[in-house]
PDB file of C-alpha atoms in Angstrom:
ATOM      1  CA  MET A 516      49.029  13.067   9.117  1.00  0.00           C
ATOM      2  CA  ARG A 517      45.564  14.793  10.819  1.00  0.00           C
ATOM      3  CA  TYR A 518      44.284  16.122   8.201  1.00  0.00           C
ATOM      4  CA  GLN A 519      44.613  13.494   5.746  1.00  0.00           C
ATOM      5  CA  PHE A 520      42.025  11.691   7.629  1.00  0.00           C
ATOM      6  CA  PHE A 521      39.781  15.169   7.276  1.00  0.00           C
ATOM      7  CA  LEU A 522      40.543  15.751   3.959  1.00  0.00           C
ATOM      8  CA  ILE A 523      39.908  11.664   3.327  1.00  0.00           C
ATOM      9  CA  GLY A 524      36.298  12.720   5.036  1.00  0.00           C
ATOM     10  CA  LEU A 525      35.200  16.065   3.101  1.00  0.00           C
ATOM     11  CA  THR A 526      36.452  14.787   0.170  1.00  0.00           C
ATOM     12  CA  ALA A 527      33.669  11.453   1.008  1.00  0.00           C
ATOM     13  CA  VAL A 528      31.027  13.205   1.991  1.00  0.00           C
ATOM     14  CA  PHE A 529      31.386  15.715  -0.690  1.00  0.00           C
ATOM     15  CA  VAL A 530      31.086  13.203  -3.663  1.00  0.00           C
ATOM     16  CA  LEU A 531      28.006  11.757  -1.569  1.00  0.00           C
ATOM     17  CA  PHE A 532      25.870  15.040  -1.229  1.00  0.00           C
ATOM     18  CA  LEU A 533      26.993  16.046  -5.671  1.00  0.00           C
ATOM     19  CA  GLN A 534      25.435  13.496  -6.193  1.00  0.00           C
ATOM     20  CA  THR A 535      21.338  13.275  -7.148  1.00  0.00           C
ATOM     21  CA  THR A 536      19.911  10.150  -6.352  1.00  0.00           C
ATOM     22  CA  THR A 537      16.123   9.021  -5.865  1.00  0.00           C
ATOM     23  CA  VAL A 538      14.916   8.149  -2.383  1.00  0.00           C
ATOM     24  CA  TYR A 539      14.657   4.381  -2.302  1.00  0.00           C
ATOM     25  CA  ALA A 540      13.135   4.411   1.373  1.00  0.00           C
ATOM     26  CA  HIS A 541       9.953   3.468   0.373  1.00  0.00           C
ATOM     27  CA  LYS A 542       9.151   3.263  -3.385  1.00  0.00           C
ATOM     28  CA  LEU A 543       5.596   3.817  -4.163  1.00  0.00           C
ATOM     29  CA  LEU A 544       3.926   1.059  -6.431  1.00  0.00           C
ATOM     30  CA  ILE A 545      -0.130   0.830  -7.896  1.00  0.00           C
ATOM     31  CA  GLU A 546      -1.005  -2.447  -8.539  1.00  0.00           C
ATOM     32  CA  PRO A 547      -4.022  -2.866 -10.474  1.00  0.00           C
ATOM     33  CA  VAL A 548      -6.874  -5.411  -8.463  1.00  0.00           C
ATOM     34  CA  SER A 549      -9.033  -5.752 -10.581  1.00  0.00           C
ATOM     35  CA  PRO A 550     -10.724  -3.504 -13.001  1.00  0.00           C
ATOM     36  CA  GLY A 551     -11.397  -0.055 -11.672  1.00  0.00           C
ATOM     37  CA  LYS A 552      -9.609  -0.527  -8.287  1.00  0.00           C
ATOM     38  CA  ILE A 553      -5.877  -0.161  -7.600  1.00  0.00           C
ATOM     39  CA  LYS A 554      -3.669  -0.644  -4.229  1.00  0.00           C
ATOM     40  CA  VAL A 555      -1.056   1.814  -3.677  1.00  0.00           C
ATOM     41  CA  VAL A 556       1.431   0.550  -1.192  1.00  0.00           C
ATOM     42  CA  TYR A 557       5.451   1.163  -0.584  1.00  0.00           C
ATOM     43  CA  GLU A 558       8.177  -1.553  -1.479  1.00  0.00           C
ATOM     44  CA  ASP A 559       7.210  -3.757   2.308  1.00  0.00           C
ATOM     45  CA  GLY A 560       3.659  -3.504   1.774  1.00  0.00           C
ATOM     46  CA  SER A 561       2.509  -0.305   4.050  1.00  0.00           C
ATOM     47  CA  PHE A 562       0.430   2.279   2.475  1.00  0.00           C
ATOM     48  CA  SER A 563      -0.812   5.830   3.814  1.00  0.00           C
ATOM     49  CA  THR A 564      -4.551   6.781   3.339  1.00  0.00           C
ATOM     50  CA  ARG A 565      -2.781  10.633   2.712  1.00  0.00           C
ATOM     51  CA  THR A 566      -1.609   9.382  -0.816  1.00  0.00           C
ATOM     52  CA  MET A 567      -3.858  11.217  -3.414  1.00  0.00           C
ATOM     53  CA  VAL A 568      -4.727   9.907  -5.959  1.00  0.00           C
ATOM     54  CA  GLN A 569      -5.358  11.442  -9.849  1.00  0.00           C
ATOM     55  CA  VAL A 570      -6.810  10.287 -12.634  1.00  0.00           C
ATOM     56  CA  PHE A 571      -6.292  11.348 -15.825  1.00  0.00           C
ATOM     57  CA  ASP A 572      -8.001  10.180 -19.685  1.00  0.00           C
ATOM     58  CA  THR A 573      -5.782  10.382 -22.809  1.00  0.00           C
ATOM     59  CA  GLU A 574      -5.446  14.164 -23.663  1.00  0.00           C
ATOM     60  CA  ARG A 575      -4.495  14.068 -19.840  1.00  0.00           C
ATOM     61  CA  ASN A 576      -7.245  16.089 -18.717  1.00  0.00           C
ATOM     62  CA  GLU A 577      -8.233  14.954 -15.027  1.00  0.00           C
ATOM     63  CA  ILE A 578     -11.392  12.738 -15.073  1.00  0.00           C
ATOM     64  CA  GLU A 579     -10.544  12.064 -10.664  1.00  0.00           C
ATOM     65  CA  SER A 580      -9.282  12.605  -8.070  1.00  0.00           C
ATOM     66  CA  GLY A 581      -8.943  11.527  -4.092  1.00  0.00           C
ATOM     67  CA  HIS A 582      -7.398   9.745  -1.398  1.00  0.00           C
ATOM     68  CA  LEU A 583      -6.208   5.922  -1.296  1.00  0.00           C
ATOM     69  CA  ASP A 584      -9.418   4.047   1.512  1.00  0.00           C
ATOM     70  CA  SER A 585      -8.775   3.145   5.010  1.00  0.00           C
ATOM     71  CA  GLU A 586      -6.976  -0.115   3.372  1.00  0.00           C
ATOM     72  CA  GLY A 587      -5.280   1.690   0.871  1.00  0.00           C
ATOM     73  CA  TYR A 588      -7.544   0.950  -1.943  1.00  0.00           C
ATOM     74  CA  PHE A 589      -8.836   3.057  -5.097  1.00  0.00           C
ATOM     75  CA  TYR A 590     -11.809   3.183  -6.991  1.00  0.00           C
ATOM     76  CA  TYR A 591     -11.895   4.968 -10.449  1.00  0.00           C
ATOM     77  CA  ASP A 592     -13.732   4.297 -13.487  1.00  0.00           C
ATOM     78  CA  GLU A 593     -11.604   2.250 -15.949  1.00  0.00           C
ATOM     79  CA  GLU A 594     -13.556   3.414 -19.095  1.00  0.00           C
ATOM     80  CA  ARG A 595     -12.172   7.045 -19.428  1.00  0.00           C
ATOM     81  CA  ALA A 596      -8.886   6.688 -17.106  1.00  0.00           C
ATOM     82  CA  ASN A 597      -5.213   6.105 -19.392  1.00  0.00           C
ATOM     83  CA  LEU A 598      -3.257   7.661 -16.969  1.00  0.00           C
ATOM     84  CA  ILE A 599      -3.136   7.396 -12.826  1.00  0.00           C
ATOM     85  CA  VAL A 600      -0.746   8.940 -10.649  1.00  0.00           C
ATOM     86  CA  ALA A 601      -0.626   9.148  -6.755  1.00  0.00           C
ATOM     87  CA  ASP A 602       1.575  10.984  -4.380  1.00  0.00           C
ATOM     88  CA  ASP A 603       2.107  10.725  -0.752  1.00  0.00           C
ATOM     89  CA  GLY A 604       2.952  14.308  -0.617  1.00  0.00           C
ATOM     90  CA  ILE A 605       6.282  13.574   1.297  1.00  0.00           C
ATOM     91  CA  GLY A 606       8.392  13.047  -1.670  1.00  0.00           C
ATOM     92  CA  HIS A 607       7.130  10.190  -3.493  1.00  0.00           C
ATOM     93  CA  ARG A 608       5.757   9.383  -6.759  1.00  0.00           C
ATOM     94  CA  THR A 609       4.171   7.109  -8.696  1.00  0.00           C
ATOM     95  CA  GLU A 610       2.344   6.666 -12.317  1.00  0.00           C
ATOM     96  CA  TRP A 611       0.274   3.391 -14.360  1.00  0.00           C
ATOM     97  CA  THR A 612      -0.933   4.221 -17.261  1.00  0.00           C
ATOM     98  CA  VAL A 613      -3.771   1.871 -17.266  1.00  0.00           C
ATOM     99  CA  GLY A 614      -4.043  -1.757 -18.556  1.00  0.00           C
ATOM    100  CA  GLU A 615       0.338  -1.921 -18.518  1.00  0.00           C
ATOM    101  CA  GLU A 616       1.745  -5.218 -16.905  1.00  0.00           C
ATOM    102  CA  VAL A 617       3.112  -2.846 -13.523  1.00  0.00           C
ATOM    103  CA  ILE A 618       7.291  -4.101 -13.240  1.00  0.00           C
ATOM    104  CA  VAL A 619       8.664  -3.190 -10.143  1.00  0.00           C
ATOM    105  CA  LYS A 620      12.590  -2.446 -11.422  1.00  0.00           C
ATOM    106  CA  SER A 621      15.387  -2.724  -8.439  1.00  0.00           C
ATOM    107  CA  ASP A 622      18.086   0.455  -7.766  1.00  0.00           C
ATOM    108  CA  PRO A 623      21.147  -1.657  -9.264  1.00  0.00           C
ATOM    109  CA  HIS A 624      23.209   1.507  -7.494  1.00  0.00           C
ATOM    110  CA  ARG A 625      20.791   0.857  -4.408  1.00  0.00           C
ATOM    111  CA  TRP A 626      23.485  -1.451  -2.814  1.00  0.00           C
ATOM    112  CA  LEU A 627      26.719   1.273  -4.041  1.00  0.00           C
ATOM    113  CA  THR A 628      24.883   4.610  -2.533  1.00  0.00           C
ATOM    114  CA  VAL A 629      24.665   2.050   0.676  1.00  0.00           C
ATOM    115  CA  GLY A 630      28.272   1.921   0.543  1.00  0.00           C
ATOM    116  CA  MET A 631      29.340   5.011   0.508  1.00  0.00           C
ATOM    117  CA  VAL A 632      27.126   5.925   3.044  1.00  0.00           C
ATOM    118  CA  VAL A 633      28.913   3.581   5.508  1.00  0.00           C
ATOM    119  CA  VAL A 634      32.269   4.350   4.816  1.00  0.00           C
ATOM    120  CA  VAL A 635      31.913   8.260   4.723  1.00  0.00           C
ATOM    121  CA  PHE A 636      30.586   6.529   8.933  1.00  0.00           C
ATOM    122  CA  VAL A 637      33.584   4.690   8.897  1.00  0.00           C
ATOM    123  CA  VAL A 638      36.051   7.413   8.012  1.00  0.00           C
ATOM    124  CA  VAL A 639      33.733   9.864  10.058  1.00  0.00           C
ATOM    125  CA  ALA A 640      34.370   8.154  13.125  1.00  0.00           C
ATOM    126  CA  ALA A 641      38.489   6.859  12.272  1.00  0.00           C
ATOM    127  CA  TYR A 642      39.355  10.646  12.201  1.00  0.00           C
ATOM    128  CA  PHE A 643      37.634  11.122  15.182  1.00  0.00           C
ATOM    129  CA  SER A 644      38.632   8.192  17.256  1.00  0.00           C
ATOM    130  CA  TYR A 645      42.684   9.507  16.219  1.00  0.00           C
ATOM    131  CA  ARG A 646      41.877  12.341  16.780  1.00  0.00           C
ATOM    132  CA  THR A 647      40.552  12.007  20.606  1.00  0.00           C
ATOM    133  CA  LYS A 648      43.317   9.091  20.976  1.00  0.00           C
ATOM    134  CA  LYS A 649      45.981  12.168  19.571  1.00  0.00           C
ATOM    135  CA  LYS A 650      44.059  14.380  22.508  1.00  0.00           C
ATOM    136  CA  ARG A 651      44.881  11.972  25.671  1.00  0.00           C
ATOM    137  CA  ASN A 652      48.735  11.565  24.492  1.00  0.00           C
ATOM    138  CA  MET A 653      49.429  15.024  24.941  1.00  0.00           C
TER     139      MET A 653
END
């Protein structure tokens, strides 16, 4: 019986770690403000001045790059720009094609992943609780 809890917990951990998913703690977004001006923010509205922005022309040649200003904005040459890529250097990256409408999609599997993590924690907690109670009764 005691190994059954361990095997269930171990199986749940393997299931969680074998599937690859994108990090959803902070989704990085590019918000066009006006021609030649964008704001790069996370889902919660915060931003990082370390975020690097690269601007590419239609032939994918980099025409300019730089960091966000102290308010999260980046200014670019709207005449030559075609693609803008923002990368905060810690795993968040987003792209925006100039002129396209920005659509923010939520991940339908987000709550499933959160639920699975909670289940794993509950199984592990139940296993250790069971094991502790069993040792006390010996």
